[in-house]
Coordinates of C-alpha atoms in Angstrom, one line a residue:
Chain A
M1070 CA 64.8 86.6 123.4
H1071 CA 65.7 84.0 120.8
K1072 CA 62.6 82.1 121.3
E1073 CA 60.3 84.8 121.2
I1074 CA 62.3 85.6 117.6
V1075 CA 61.9 82.1 116.4
E1076 CA 58.2 81.7 117.4
F1077 CA 57.7 84.9 115.8
L1078 CA 59.4 84.2 112.6
N1079 CA 57.4 80.6 112.3
K1080 CA 54.3 82.5 112.9
E1081 CA 55.0 85.6 110.5
V1082 CA 56.6 83.7 107.4
A1083 CA 55.6 80.3 106.4
G1084 CA 58.0 77.6 105.7
C1085 CA 61.0 79.5 107.0
G1086 CA 62.0 76.7 109.5
A1087 CA 63.1 78.9 111.8
S1088 CA 65.3 77.4 114.6
T1089 CA 67.7 78.2 117.7
T1090 CA 70.1 76.0 119.8
E1091 CA 70.6 76.7 123.9
V1092 CA 74.7 77.8 124.0
E1093 CA 77.0 77.2 127.2
V1094 CA 79.4 80.5 126.2
G1095 CA 78.8 83.0 123.7
D1096 CA 75.9 84.1 121.8
A1097 CA 73.1 81.9 120.5
S1098 CA 72.1 82.3 117.0
V1099 CA 69.0 82.0 114.8
V1100 CA 68.7 79.7 111.8
V1101 CA 66.5 79.8 108.7
N1102 CA 66.0 78.2 105.5
A1103 CA 68.1 79.9 102.6
E1104 CA 64.8 80.7 100.6
S1105 CA 63.3 82.7 102.9
I1106 CA 65.9 84.9 104.2
K1107 CA 64.4 88.2 102.2
P1108 CA 60.7 87.8 103.9
V1109 CA 62.7 87.1 107.3
C1110 CA 64.5 90.2 107.0
F1111 CA 61.6 92.3 106.3
A1112 CA 59.4 90.7 108.8
L1113 CA 62.2 91.2 111.5
R1114 CA 62.8 94.9 110.2
D1115 CA 58.8 95.8 110.1
S1116 CA 58.1 94.2 113.5
S1117 CA 57.0 96.8 116.1
E1118 CA 58.2 94.1 118.8
F1119 CA 61.9 93.7 117.8
Q1120 CA 62.3 96.7 115.1
F1121 CA 65.9 95.3 113.8
N1122 CA 66.3 98.5 112.0
V1123 CA 70.2 98.4 111.2
L1124 CA 72.0 95.4 109.3
Q1125 CA 75.4 95.5 110.9
V1126 CA 77.4 92.7 109.1
V1127 CA 76.9 90.3 106.3
S1128 CA 79.9 87.7 106.5
G1129 CA 80.1 83.9 105.9
V1130 CA 82.2 81.0 107.5
D1131 CA 83.6 78.2 105.2
Y1132 CA 82.9 74.5 106.7
E1133 CA 83.7 71.4 104.9
D1134 CA 80.4 70.6 103.6
R1135 CA 78.6 74.2 103.9
I1136 CA 79.0 77.9 103.7
E1137 CA 77.4 79.8 106.4
V1138 CA 76.1 83.4 105.9
H1139 CA 75.7 85.2 108.7
Y1140 CA 73.8 88.5 109.1
I1141 CA 74.0 90.2 112.0
L1142 CA 70.9 92.3 112.9
A1143 CA 70.9 95.3 115.8
S1144 CA 67.7 97.3 116.9
F1145 CA 68.9 100.7 118.4
T1146 CA 65.5 101.6 119.3
K1147 CA 64.9 98.3 121.2
N1148 CA 68.2 97.6 122.0
L1149 CA 68.5 94.2 120.7
E1150 CA 71.2 92.1 119.0
L1151 CA 70.5 89.1 116.7
I1152 CA 72.9 86.6 114.9
L1153 CA 70.8 85.0 111.9
K1154 CA 72.1 82.4 109.5
V1155 CA 71.2 80.7 106.6
K1156 CA 73.3 77.0 105.9
L1157 CA 74.0 76.9 101.9
P1158 CA 75.6 73.4 100.7
K1159 CA 78.8 73.6 98.9
A1160 CA 79.0 72.0 95.5
G1161 CA 82.7 72.1 95.0
K1162 CA 86.1 74.1 95.0
D1163 CA 85.8 77.4 93.9
E1164 CA 82.1 77.0 93.0
M1165 CA 79.4 79.7 93.9
V1166 CA 76.8 79.2 96.4
K1167 CA 73.4 81.5 95.6
V1168 CA 71.2 83.3 98.3
E1169 CA 69.0 86.2 97.7
S1170 CA 69.9 89.6 98.5
V1171 CA 68.8 91.5 101.2
C1172 CA 69.5 94.9 99.5
D1173 CA 65.9 96.1 99.0
V1174 CA 65.7 95.9 103.2
W1175 CA 68.8 97.7 104.2
K1176 CA 71.5 99.4 102.3
S1177 CA 74.0 98.8 103.9
A1178 CA 73.6 95.0 102.5
D1179 CA 75.2 96.5 99.4
F1180 CA 78.9 96.9 100.4
Q1181 CA 78.5 93.6 102.8
E1182 CA 77.0 91.6 100.5
R1183 CA 79.8 92.4 98.0
E1184 CA 82.4 91.8 100.6
T1185 CA 80.8 88.4 101.4
Y1186 CA 80.9 87.5 97.7
D1187 CA 84.7 88.9 97.4
M1188 CA 85.8 86.8 99.9
L1189 CA 83.6 83.6 100.1
G1190 CA 82.3 83.3 97.0
V1191 CA 78.4 83.9 97.9
E1192 CA 76.4 85.1 94.9
F1193 CA 73.4 87.5 96.1
I1194 CA 70.6 87.1 93.8
G1195 CA 69.1 90.5 93.1
H1196 CA 72.0 92.5 94.2
P1197 CA 72.4 95.6 91.9
D1198 CA 76.2 95.6 91.6
M1199 CA 77.7 92.4 92.1
R1200 CA 81.6 92.8 91.8
R1201 CA 84.5 92.5 94.0
I1202 CA 85.2 95.0 96.4
L1203 CA 88.5 94.7 98.1
C1204 CA 90.6 92.4 95.6
P1205 CA 90.9 93.4 92.0
E1206 CA 88.4 92.4 89.8
D1207 CA 90.3 89.7 87.8
W1208 CA 91.6 88.1 91.0
E1209 CA 90.9 84.0 91.2
G1210 CA 89.4 82.2 94.0
F1211 CA 88.0 83.4 97.3
P1212 CA 90.4 84.2 99.9
L1213 CA 88.6 83.2 103.1
R1214 CA 87.8 79.6 101.9
K1215 CA 89.8 77.2 103.8
D1216 CA 90.9 75.5 100.4
Y1217 CA 92.1 78.7 99.0
V1218 CA 95.6 78.6 97.4
V1219 CA 97.3 82.0 96.2
Q1220 CA 97.4 82.0 92.3
E1221 CA 100.9 82.0 91.4
V1222 CA 101.0 84.7 88.7
Y1223 CA 98.9 87.7 88.4
Q1224 CA 99.0 89.8 85.5
G1225 CA 102.3 88.8 84.7
M1226 CA 103.8 89.3 88.1
E1227 CA 104.8 86.4 90.5
V1228 CA 102.9 86.3 93.4
N1229 CA 105.0 85.8 96.8
P1230 CA 108.6 85.6 94.7
A1231 CA 111.1 83.5 96.8
H1232 CA 113.8 86.3 96.6
K1233 CA 111.5 88.5 98.7
I1234 CA 110.7 85.4 101.4
N1235 CA 113.0 86.3 104.6
Q1236 CA 113.7 82.6 105.2
G1237 CA 115.5 83.9 108.6
D1238 CA 112.3 84.9 109.9
F1239 CA 110.4 81.7 109.3
D1240 CA 113.1 79.6 111.1
F1241 CA 113.3 81.9 114.1
M1242 CA 110.4 80.1 115.8
A1243 CA 111.6 76.6 114.9
K1244 CA 115.2 77.4 116.3
A1245 CA 113.7 78.9 119.2
K1246 CA 111.5 75.6 119.7
L1247 CA 114.8 73.6 119.3
D1248 CA 116.7 75.6 121.8
A1249 CA 113.8 75.5 124.6
Q1250 CA 113.5 73.0 127.2
N1251 CA 109.9 72.3 126.7
P1252 CA 108.8 73.6 122.9
K1253 CA 105.8 73.1 123.6
L1254 CA 105.6 76.6 125.6
I1255 CA 106.8 78.2 122.6
S1256 CA 103.8 79.0 120.4
G1257 CA 104.5 81.0 116.8
S1258 CA 102.8 80.7 113.2
W1259 CA 104.6 80.0 109.9
A1260 CA 104.7 76.4 110.7
G1261 CA 104.4 75.6 106.6
H1262 CA 107.5 77.6 105.7
V1263 CA 110.4 76.5 108.0
S1264 CA 113.4 74.8 106.2
P1265 CA 113.0 71.0 105.9
E1266 CA 116.0 70.5 108.2
L1267 CA 114.9 72.6 110.9
S1268 CA 111.4 70.9 110.5
D1269 CA 113.2 67.3 110.5
A1270 CA 114.8 68.0 113.5
L1271 CA 112.1 69.5 115.1
K1272 CA 109.9 66.4 114.7
R1273 CA 112.6 64.4 115.9
K1274 CA 112.6 66.2 119.2
M1275 CA 108.7 66.0 119.6
E1276 CA 108.9 62.6 119.2
S1277 CA 111.7 61.7 121.7
L1278 CA 109.7 64.1 124.3
E1279 CA 107.0 62.1 123.8
K1280 CA 108.7 58.9 124.8
Chain B
M12 CA 69.2 134.7 66.3
E13 CA 71.6 132.3 64.5
N14 CA 74.0 132.6 67.3
S15 CA 71.6 131.2 70.3
N16 CA 70.4 128.5 67.8
N17 CA 74.4 127.4 67.5
V18 CA 74.3 127.4 71.5
E19 CA 71.7 125.0 71.5
K20 CA 73.5 122.2 69.1
L21 CA 76.6 122.6 71.6
H22 CA 77.2 118.9 72.9
T23 CA 77.9 119.1 76.6
D24 CA 78.7 115.6 78.4
L25 CA 79.5 114.4 81.9
M26 CA 83.2 114.1 82.7
T27 CA 85.0 111.2 84.8
V28 CA 87.6 112.4 87.3
N29 CA 89.4 110.1 89.4
M30 CA 89.8 111.5 92.7
G31 CA 92.5 109.3 94.6
P32 CA 94.5 107.3 95.4
Q33 CA 96.7 109.5 96.0
H34 CA 94.6 112.4 97.0
P35 CA 95.3 114.7 100.2
A36 CA 91.7 114.9 100.7
T37 CA 90.6 111.2 100.3
H38 CA 92.7 110.5 103.8
G39 CA 94.8 107.4 102.8
V40 CA 94.4 105.3 99.6
L41 CA 90.7 105.8 98.5
R42 CA 89.6 106.1 95.2
V43 CA 86.6 108.0 94.2
E44 CA 85.4 107.9 90.6
I45 CA 83.4 111.0 90.4
K46 CA 81.4 112.1 87.4
T47 CA 81.3 115.7 86.9
D48 CA 79.3 118.2 85.3
S49 CA 81.3 120.9 85.4
E50 CA 82.2 121.6 88.9
I51 CA 79.0 119.3 90.3
V52 CA 79.5 115.7 91.2
A53 CA 76.7 113.9 89.2
E54 CA 77.9 110.3 90.3
A55 CA 80.6 109.1 92.6
T56 CA 81.8 105.5 93.1
P57 CA 84.1 104.5 95.8
Y58 CA 86.7 101.6 94.6
L59 CA 88.4 100.0 98.2
G60 CA 90.8 97.9 98.6
Y61 CA 94.2 99.7 97.9
L62 CA 95.0 98.7 101.9
H63 CA 93.7 95.2 101.8
R64 CA 95.9 92.9 103.5
C65 CA 93.2 90.2 104.2
M66 CA 93.8 90.7 108.0
E67 CA 91.0 88.0 108.4
K68 CA 92.8 85.2 106.6
H69 CA 96.1 85.9 108.7
C70 CA 94.0 85.8 111.9
E71 CA 93.1 82.2 111.3
H72 CA 96.6 81.2 111.1
L73 CA 97.4 83.0 114.6
D74 CA 97.0 82.0 118.1
Y75 CA 94.7 84.6 120.1
R76 CA 97.5 86.1 121.5
G77 CA 99.5 86.9 118.3
V78 CA 96.3 88.4 116.7
I79 CA 96.4 91.8 119.0
P80 CA 99.4 93.1 116.5
F81 CA 97.2 92.6 113.5
V82 CA 93.8 94.3 115.0
D83 CA 96.2 97.2 115.8
R84 CA 97.0 97.7 112.1
M85 CA 93.3 98.2 110.9
D86 CA 92.4 101.7 112.5
Y87 CA 96.1 102.5 113.4
L88 CA 94.6 106.4 114.5
A89 CA 93.0 104.3 117.2
A90 CA 94.8 101.3 118.0
M91 CA 94.1 101.0 121.8
N92 CA 90.3 100.6 120.9
M93 CA 90.8 98.2 118.3
E94 CA 92.5 96.1 120.9
L95 CA 90.1 96.6 123.5
G96 CA 87.2 94.9 121.4
Y97 CA 89.2 91.8 120.5
S98 CA 90.7 91.1 124.0
M99 CA 87.0 91.6 125.4
A100 CA 85.6 89.3 122.9
V101 CA 88.5 86.4 123.7
E102 CA 87.8 87.0 127.3
K103 CA 84.4 86.7 127.5
M104 CA 84.9 83.6 125.7
L105 CA 87.4 82.2 128.0
G106 CA 85.4 83.8 131.2
T107 CA 88.5 85.7 132.3
E108 CA 88.2 88.0 135.1
V109 CA 90.0 91.4 134.3
P110 CA 91.5 92.7 137.6
E111 CA 90.0 96.2 138.4
R112 CA 93.0 98.1 137.9
A113 CA 93.6 96.8 134.7
E114 CA 89.9 97.9 133.8
Y115 CA 90.6 101.5 134.8
I116 CA 93.8 101.4 132.9
R117 CA 91.7 100.3 129.7
V118 CA 89.2 102.9 129.8
I119 CA 91.8 105.6 130.7
V120 CA 94.1 104.3 127.7
S121 CA 91.2 104.5 125.5
E122 CA 89.7 107.8 126.3
L123 CA 93.0 109.0 125.5
Q124 CA 93.1 107.5 122.3
R125 CA 89.7 108.4 121.8
I126 CA 90.8 112.5 122.2
A127 CA 94.1 111.8 120.1
S128 CA 91.9 110.5 117.6
H129 CA 89.1 113.1 117.5
L130 CA 92.2 115.7 117.5
M131 CA 93.6 114.3 114.3
F132 CA 90.0 114.7 112.8
F133 CA 89.9 118.1 113.9
G134 CA 93.4 119.0 112.3
T135 CA 93.0 117.2 109.1
Y136 CA 89.4 118.2 108.6
A137 CA 90.6 122.3 108.7
I138 CA 93.5 121.1 106.2
D139 CA 90.3 119.8 103.9
L140 CA 88.6 122.8 104.3
G141 CA 91.8 124.9 103.6
A142 CA 93.1 126.0 107.1
F143 CA 96.5 124.9 107.8
T144 CA 97.4 126.2 111.6
P145 CA 94.4 124.0 113.3
F146 CA 96.2 121.0 112.5
L147 CA 99.6 122.1 114.3
Y148 CA 97.7 122.8 117.3
A149 CA 96.2 119.7 117.3
F150 CA 99.5 117.5 116.7
Q151 CA 100.8 119.3 119.6
D152 CA 98.4 118.3 121.9
R153 CA 98.1 114.7 120.3
E154 CA 101.8 114.7 120.9
E155 CA 101.4 114.5 124.8
I156 CA 99.2 111.5 124.4
L157 CA 101.5 109.8 122.1
R158 CA 104.6 110.2 124.4
L159 CA 102.3 108.5 127.2
F160 CA 101.8 105.6 125.3
E161 CA 105.1 105.5 124.3
E162 CA 106.5 105.4 128.0
L163 CA 103.6 102.5 128.7
S164 CA 104.0 100.5 125.6
G165 CA 107.1 101.1 124.1
A166 CA 105.3 102.3 120.7
R167 CA 103.8 105.7 119.6
L168 CA 101.3 104.4 117.1
L169 CA 100.7 100.5 117.1
Y170 CA 100.8 99.8 120.8
N171 CA 100.3 95.8 121.4
Y172 CA 99.5 97.3 124.8
F173 CA 96.0 95.3 125.9
W174 CA 96.7 91.5 126.3
I175 CA 94.3 88.8 126.8
G176 CA 93.5 89.1 130.6
G177 CA 94.7 92.7 131.4
V178 CA 97.1 95.2 130.2
W179 CA 100.7 94.6 129.6
N180 CA 102.3 97.1 131.9
D181 CA 101.4 99.0 134.9
I182 CA 100.9 102.8 134.8
N183 CA 102.6 104.9 137.6
D184 CA 101.7 107.5 139.7
D185 CA 103.5 110.2 137.9
Q186 CA 101.9 109.3 134.9
L187 CA 98.4 109.4 136.4
R188 CA 99.3 112.9 137.5
R189 CA 100.2 114.0 133.8
I190 CA 97.0 112.9 132.6
A191 CA 95.3 115.0 135.3
Q192 CA 97.5 118.0 134.1
F193 CA 96.6 117.0 130.6
C194 CA 93.0 117.0 131.1
D195 CA 93.0 120.6 132.8
K196 CA 95.1 121.9 129.8
M197 CA 93.1 119.7 127.4
E198 CA 89.9 121.5 128.1
E199 CA 91.0 125.0 127.9
N200 CA 92.8 124.1 124.5
V201 CA 89.4 122.8 123.0
K202 CA 87.5 125.4 123.9
K203 CA 89.8 127.7 122.1
Y204 CA 90.2 125.4 119.3
H205 CA 86.0 125.2 118.9
D206 CA 86.0 129.1 119.1
L207 CA 88.6 129.5 116.5
V208 CA 87.6 126.8 113.6
G209 CA 83.9 125.6 114.7
M210 CA 82.7 129.4 115.0
N211 CA 84.8 130.8 112.0
K212 CA 82.4 132.2 109.5
I213 CA 84.0 130.3 106.6
F214 CA 84.1 127.0 108.0
R215 CA 80.6 127.5 109.0
D216 CA 79.5 128.3 105.5
R217 CA 81.6 125.2 104.0
T218 CA 80.2 122.9 106.8
A219 CA 76.5 124.2 107.3
N220 CA 74.1 122.4 105.2
V221 CA 76.2 120.5 103.1
G222 CA 76.3 116.4 103.2
V223 CA 73.1 116.1 104.8
I224 CA 72.5 112.5 106.7
S225 CA 68.9 112.3 107.9
E226 CA 67.9 109.7 110.3
E227 CA 66.3 107.4 108.1
M228 CA 69.6 107.3 106.0
A229 CA 71.8 106.7 108.9
Y230 CA 69.4 103.8 109.7
Q231 CA 69.3 102.4 106.4
Y232 CA 73.5 102.8 105.9
G233 CA 74.0 101.3 109.5
A234 CA 75.8 104.4 110.7
S235 CA 77.3 104.5 113.9
G236 CA 79.1 106.7 116.2
P237 CA 79.6 110.3 115.4
V238 CA 78.0 110.1 112.5
L239 CA 74.5 108.8 113.9
R240 CA 74.9 110.9 116.8
G241 CA 75.5 113.7 114.3
S242 CA 72.0 113.2 112.9
G243 CA 70.2 113.5 116.2
I244 CA 70.1 109.9 117.4
D245 CA 70.8 109.4 120.8
W246 CA 73.0 106.2 120.7
D247 CA 76.3 105.5 122.5
L248 CA 77.4 102.1 123.3
R249 CA 79.0 103.3 126.4
K250 CA 75.7 104.0 127.8
K251 CA 73.3 102.0 126.1
R252 CA 75.3 98.6 126.6
P253 CA 78.0 99.3 128.9
Y254 CA 81.0 97.3 128.7
S255 CA 84.0 97.5 130.7
I256 CA 83.1 99.7 133.9
Y257 CA 81.5 102.5 131.6
E258 CA 78.5 101.9 133.9
K259 CA 80.3 103.5 137.0
F260 CA 81.1 107.0 135.1
D261 CA 78.9 110.0 134.7
F262 CA 79.3 111.6 131.4
N263 CA 76.7 112.7 128.5
T264 CA 76.2 112.0 125.2
V265 CA 76.8 114.3 122.7
V266 CA 74.1 114.5 119.8
G267 CA 73.9 117.1 117.0
K268 CA 71.1 119.8 117.1
G269 CA 71.4 121.2 113.6
E270 CA 72.8 124.5 115.5
M271 CA 74.2 126.3 111.8
G272 CA 72.0 124.5 109.6
T273 CA 70.4 121.3 108.9
L274 CA 70.4 118.4 111.6
G275 CA 73.2 115.9 110.3
D276 CA 75.2 118.0 108.1
C277 CA 79.0 118.4 108.2
W278 CA 78.7 120.9 111.0
D279 CA 76.8 118.7 113.5
R280 CA 79.6 115.8 112.8
Y281 CA 82.3 118.2 113.7
Y282 CA 80.5 119.5 116.8
V283 CA 79.6 115.8 118.0
R284 CA 83.5 114.9 117.5
V285 CA 84.8 118.1 119.5
F286 CA 82.5 117.7 122.3
E287 CA 82.9 114.2 123.1
I288 CA 86.6 115.3 124.0
F289 CA 85.1 117.2 126.7
E290 CA 82.8 114.1 127.8
S291 CA 86.2 112.1 127.6
I292 CA 87.9 114.2 130.0
K293 CA 84.9 113.9 132.1
I294 CA 85.2 110.2 132.4
L295 CA 89.4 110.2 132.6
R296 CA 88.6 112.4 135.9
Q297 CA 86.5 110.1 137.4
A298 CA 88.5 107.1 136.1
L299 CA 92.0 108.9 137.6
E300 CA 89.7 109.5 141.4
G301 CA 88.5 105.8 141.4
I302 CA 91.7 103.9 140.3
E303 CA 93.2 101.7 142.9
E304 CA 96.1 99.5 143.5
G305 CA 96.2 96.1 142.5
P306 CA 97.3 93.4 139.9
V307 CA 96.9 94.1 136.3
M308 CA 96.9 90.9 134.7
G309 CA 94.5 88.0 135.4
K310 CA 94.6 84.6 135.3
V311 CA 95.3 83.4 131.7
P312 CA 96.1 79.8 130.6
K313 CA 99.8 79.7 128.9
I314 CA 98.2 78.0 125.6
I315 CA 94.5 80.1 125.0
K316 CA 92.3 77.8 123.8
V317 CA 88.6 79.6 123.4
P318 CA 85.6 77.0 124.0
E319 CA 83.3 76.1 120.7
G320 CA 81.1 78.7 119.9
E321 CA 80.9 82.1 118.6
I322 CA 80.4 85.8 120.2
Y323 CA 79.3 88.8 118.5
L324 CA 80.9 91.9 120.7
R325 CA 80.7 95.4 119.8
T326 CA 82.4 98.3 121.3
E327 CA 82.4 102.3 120.8
C328 CA 85.4 103.4 118.9
P329 CA 86.2 107.1 118.1
R330 CA 84.8 106.4 114.3
G331 CA 81.8 104.4 115.3
E332 CA 81.0 100.9 116.2
L333 CA 83.6 98.1 116.1
G334 CA 82.2 94.5 116.2
Y335 CA 84.2 91.4 116.3
H336 CA 82.3 88.3 115.2
L337 CA 84.6 85.5 116.5
V338 CA 84.0 81.8 115.7
S339 CA 85.6 79.1 117.4
D340 CA 86.0 75.6 116.7
G341 CA 88.0 74.8 120.4
G342 CA 91.3 75.2 118.8
K343 CA 94.4 77.3 119.3
T344 CA 93.5 79.5 116.2
P345 CA 90.7 81.4 116.0
Y346 CA 88.3 79.5 113.2
R347 CA 87.1 82.8 111.7
L348 CA 87.0 86.3 112.9
K349 CA 85.2 88.8 111.2
V350 CA 85.4 92.5 111.9
K351 CA 82.5 94.9 111.4
S352 CA 84.3 98.1 110.5
S353 CA 82.1 101.5 110.9
C354 CA 84.5 103.1 108.3
F355 CA 83.5 100.6 105.8
T356 CA 79.8 100.9 106.1
H357 CA 80.2 104.8 106.2
T358 CA 82.0 104.9 102.8
S359 CA 78.9 103.1 101.3
M360 CA 77.3 106.1 102.0
L361 CA 79.5 108.3 99.8
G362 CA 77.8 107.5 96.5
E363 CA 74.5 108.7 97.8
L364 CA 76.1 111.9 99.5
G365 CA 78.1 112.9 96.8
K366 CA 75.2 112.8 94.2
G367 CA 74.3 116.6 93.3
Q368 CA 77.2 118.1 95.6
M369 CA 79.9 120.5 94.5
I370 CA 83.3 118.8 94.1
A371 CA 84.6 121.0 96.9
D372 CA 81.4 120.3 99.1
F373 CA 82.1 116.6 98.3
V374 CA 85.7 117.0 99.8
A375 CA 84.3 118.3 102.8
T376 CA 81.8 115.2 103.4
I377 CA 84.5 112.8 103.0
G378 CA 86.5 114.4 105.5
S379 CA 83.3 114.8 107.8
I380 CA 82.5 111.0 107.6
D381 CA 86.4 110.7 108.9
I382 CA 87.5 107.2 107.5
V383 CA 90.7 105.6 108.1
L384 CA 91.5 103.5 104.9
G385 CA 93.4 100.9 107.1
E386 CA 90.1 100.1 108.7
V387 CA 88.0 100.2 105.8
D388 CA 90.4 97.6 103.7
R389 CA 91.6 95.6 106.5

């Protein structure tokens, strides 16, 4: 299906540069140029062959050098599903990347694009109401970027105050790993918050095991 | 003459009223800012985020098994269905085969959860419209399902029951027998409830021709589940793109017909949900017949590492389609897990639906869309 879509798009929208790659596991996707996302969406919606009449998701993924915006389309009449991607080069930390809005194509893009703006810092040009949707309006930074650090103070309130962190919970996993014969079998999160003595002891144990 | 001139000079203005975040009719912590022209809604703007926990960010720091309790907490009224989608997405990437018995248990449990969730809708919707008793009836039946889930998983609301590769605990014959009994009882009860509430004159007057969603609007806003079927569109993922073992079962898709008024009004959405309970009972009976002895857990590596790639997998949940977009870089944790929540997309319709309605009708409309704020905000 993806090859036909690429062929169709390259014929219909000049210069959209659609391409796809074969994958071994999971779903394949179609990548297009960021400048032509709106005409591509219009073409896919109005084509009699595919009829992508529903926009399911607009989301994004943050990579080291770029932010990918994903549009997941579905056709309820032809029973199809498509992951459409644009790649936007990243300028720097907390700097917006820009792409054209597809609100005119599907109305569901309204909330979805606002969420992507809120979480990843992608500005959608031409969106009627570009505000944060899940975080408060005066929140700083974009939580789903990989280099995001939570702000320390929000409206005079301390975020994550020390007295509210239960250190015992964080140390629990580290202690279990220290006690276990093979610590690799115990997996858990919160690695960053373990008390320094425990994490040192754990590091020594891992090193001795490797020898 | 003088008097009438004075009346014309009188100045009227729109009044801004906040509905929520603490309001019984908003089903959680949703705030809708309404500009009212006396009793009529001139403009409605939903404000979300009061329950925002950024679960998607949490998932990037958790191993694949550790994500399951987090997806539970999205739609806390249909936690089993939330787990089903996630575990299926990971299994598909890993290429794990789930044993037959586990698949049957998954279908049984998620259909029971669907019934529980629709009963919850039935009860709370009646409360929204001013009838209190149906809520108690609905909770009586829901209680039986929750007790069964408690026996199965140890929890009443947030289960962590579906694991990657199968289910955590086997179901025993006594429990299966009780489910069969429950199906018989439920069938009788739902008929009664529908006669009591759905055919009630006041209920019909409050819901028929209110909050009409046309076919075009449903597609434009990406509606799914009962909201889409209420608008007369025959679309059920369990039928159209069968997942798990749903292609083995014989059941119908319930579609709104506009019996009491316009196609796609609140009554149609109510009708779809209540009659879906009968279809779920049909599936349950077939599943109880087909289930056979066997293991309930497939072969899964101790430390799960999903191969590099991505997958988008959607399942039919009580409130609509739930999609998981899982992007993996080959590590122990998901690189990105995006959840497509049907409640979130349905909330975006409120602005357009509310325009021009009476405030009381707006309450009926919010109730008929049946949103759970845990899933909207994630």
